[in-house]
């Protein structure tokens, strides 16, 4: 899902995850910055990335909010590549972002892993563009 701030990306993604849970599917919502912080905290306790990768690869639906809104480093890119690779063609991943897929490649460092990630994420994807109307602002003006 893509769109400007306040268009309802997170809201809609959470609705999808809640419906999946109602249908007895495993689902998880997490902000990308929080996922990377969780990974860093586990690394600080000298555990490998394998545990967190297994954890997030197992959900049938994974919502990653704030996809690439902050800069990612090479370690982050490698971690995200492994997560996307483990989920590819087996599980559904919902990305909430303000960037188009054409912009992802550069934000992911522009290398081979960026090529592979974008290809896997875009292949067979359903894109929902929520546009540029800030619903929060619109609703606040109506009050």
C-alpha positions as MATLAB code, in Angstrom:
seq = 'XXXXXXXXXXXXXXXXXXXXXXXXXXXXXXXXXXXXXXXXXXXXXXXXXXXXXXXXXXXXXXXXXXXXXXXXXXXXXXXXXXXXXXXXXXXXXXXXXXXXXXXXXXXXXXXXXXXXXXXXXXXXXXXXXXXXXXXXXXXXXXX';
ca = [
       0.000    0.000    0.000;
       1.302    3.369   -0.886;
       0.130    6.885   -0.295;
       0.942   10.114    1.453;
       0.790   10.666    5.193;
      -2.694   10.265    6.623;
      -4.243    8.392    3.695;
      -5.128    5.335    5.780;
      -2.381    2.875    4.817;
      -1.812    1.595    8.347;
      -5.528    1.498    9.089;
      -6.321   -0.559    5.990;
      -3.358   -2.895    6.545;
      -4.470   -3.518   10.147;
      -7.986   -4.275    8.896;
      -6.532   -6.901    6.552;
      -4.498   -8.434    9.384;
      -7.513   -8.476   11.732;
      -9.653  -10.159    9.091;
      -6.930  -12.752    8.563;
      -6.967  -13.468   12.307;
     -10.754  -13.852   12.215;
     -10.205  -16.424    9.476;
      -7.763  -18.252   11.768;
      -4.672  -17.166    9.860;
      -1.557  -16.001   11.663;
      -0.888  -12.319   11.163;
       1.470   -9.735   12.600;
       1.716   -5.964   12.295;
       5.024   -4.231   13.007;
       6.670   -0.989   12.003;
       9.913   -1.552   10.097;
      11.905    0.626   12.548;
      10.574   -1.513   15.436;
      11.471   -4.740   13.629;
      15.026   -3.519   13.095;
      15.267   -2.423   16.744;
      14.046   -5.849   17.864;
      16.695   -7.457   15.666;
      19.377   -5.192   17.160;
      18.261   -6.009   20.721;
      18.492   -9.741   20.018;
      21.925   -9.245   18.473;
      23.008   -7.457   21.651;
      22.232  -10.620   23.606;
      24.481  -12.518   21.201;
      21.696  -14.402   19.482;
      21.802  -14.714   15.732;
      19.352  -13.259   13.248;
      18.052  -16.782   12.656;
      15.610  -16.643   15.562;
      13.963  -13.394   14.548;
      13.932  -14.425   10.886;
      12.138  -17.664   11.795;
       9.677  -15.737   13.945;
       8.670  -13.270   11.231;
       8.875  -15.735    8.345;
       6.239  -17.982    9.899;
       3.315  -15.512    9.883;
       0.894  -16.103    7.041;
       0.415  -12.346    6.755;
       3.087   -9.885    7.821;
       2.341   -6.157    7.736;
       5.477   -4.016    7.589;
       4.447   -0.435    8.201;
       6.678    2.554    7.482;
       8.499    0.573    4.776;
      11.726    2.439    3.948;
      10.637    5.712    5.548;
      14.003    5.749    7.331;
      17.390    5.063    5.764;
      18.622    1.480    5.995;
      22.244    0.374    6.184;
      23.925   -2.679    4.647;
      23.186   -4.853    7.696;
      19.500   -3.862    7.541;
      19.384   -4.581    3.807;
      20.882   -8.061    4.269;
      18.408   -8.798    7.068;
      15.438   -7.595    4.997;
      16.649   -9.599    1.999;
      16.698  -12.788    4.097;
      13.233  -12.079    5.500;
      11.738  -11.344    2.070;
      13.453  -14.427    0.611;
      11.998  -16.686    3.324;
       8.497  -15.290    2.774;
       8.601  -15.152   -1.049;
       5.866  -17.140   -2.807;
       4.853  -18.792    0.470;
       3.414  -16.026    2.649;
       1.762  -12.637    2.174;
       3.647   -9.478    3.034;
       1.859   -6.121    3.190;
       4.087   -3.069    2.904;
       2.825    0.366    3.926;
       4.941    3.080    2.375;
       5.061    6.585    1.027;
       7.368    5.474   -1.778;
       6.616    3.786   -5.091;
       8.315    0.469   -5.902;
      10.451    2.360   -8.433;
      11.959    4.300   -5.512;
      12.608    1.213   -3.357;
      15.654    0.101   -5.321;
      17.617    3.250   -4.513;
      16.442    3.316   -0.899;
      17.659   -0.293   -0.557;
      21.181    0.618   -1.637;
      20.811   -0.035   -5.369;
      22.814   -3.279   -5.344;
      22.144   -6.891   -6.206;
      20.176   -7.485   -3.012;
      18.013   -4.457   -3.813;
      17.341   -5.894   -7.290;
      16.376   -9.259   -5.847;
      14.205   -7.806   -3.077;
      12.269   -5.443   -5.314;
      11.764   -8.201   -7.882;
      10.375  -10.584   -5.248;
       8.185   -7.933   -3.641;
       6.723   -6.637   -6.898;
       6.281   -9.993   -8.652;
       2.678  -11.068   -8.201;
       1.946   -8.141   -5.895;
      -1.330   -6.306   -5.592;
      -0.665   -2.586   -5.309;
      -3.070   -0.240   -3.609;
      -2.375    3.447   -4.116;
      -4.315    5.479   -1.568;
      -3.358    8.750   -3.194;
      -2.535   12.017   -1.521;
      -5.645   13.015    0.449;
      -4.775   13.285    4.138;
      -7.879   11.784    5.752;
      -6.802   12.827    9.254;
      -6.567   16.448    8.160;
      -9.838   16.218    6.254;
     -11.687   14.798    9.261;
     -10.160   17.390   11.608;
     -11.400   20.197    9.345;
     -14.950   18.799    9.468;
     -15.100   18.977   13.280;
];
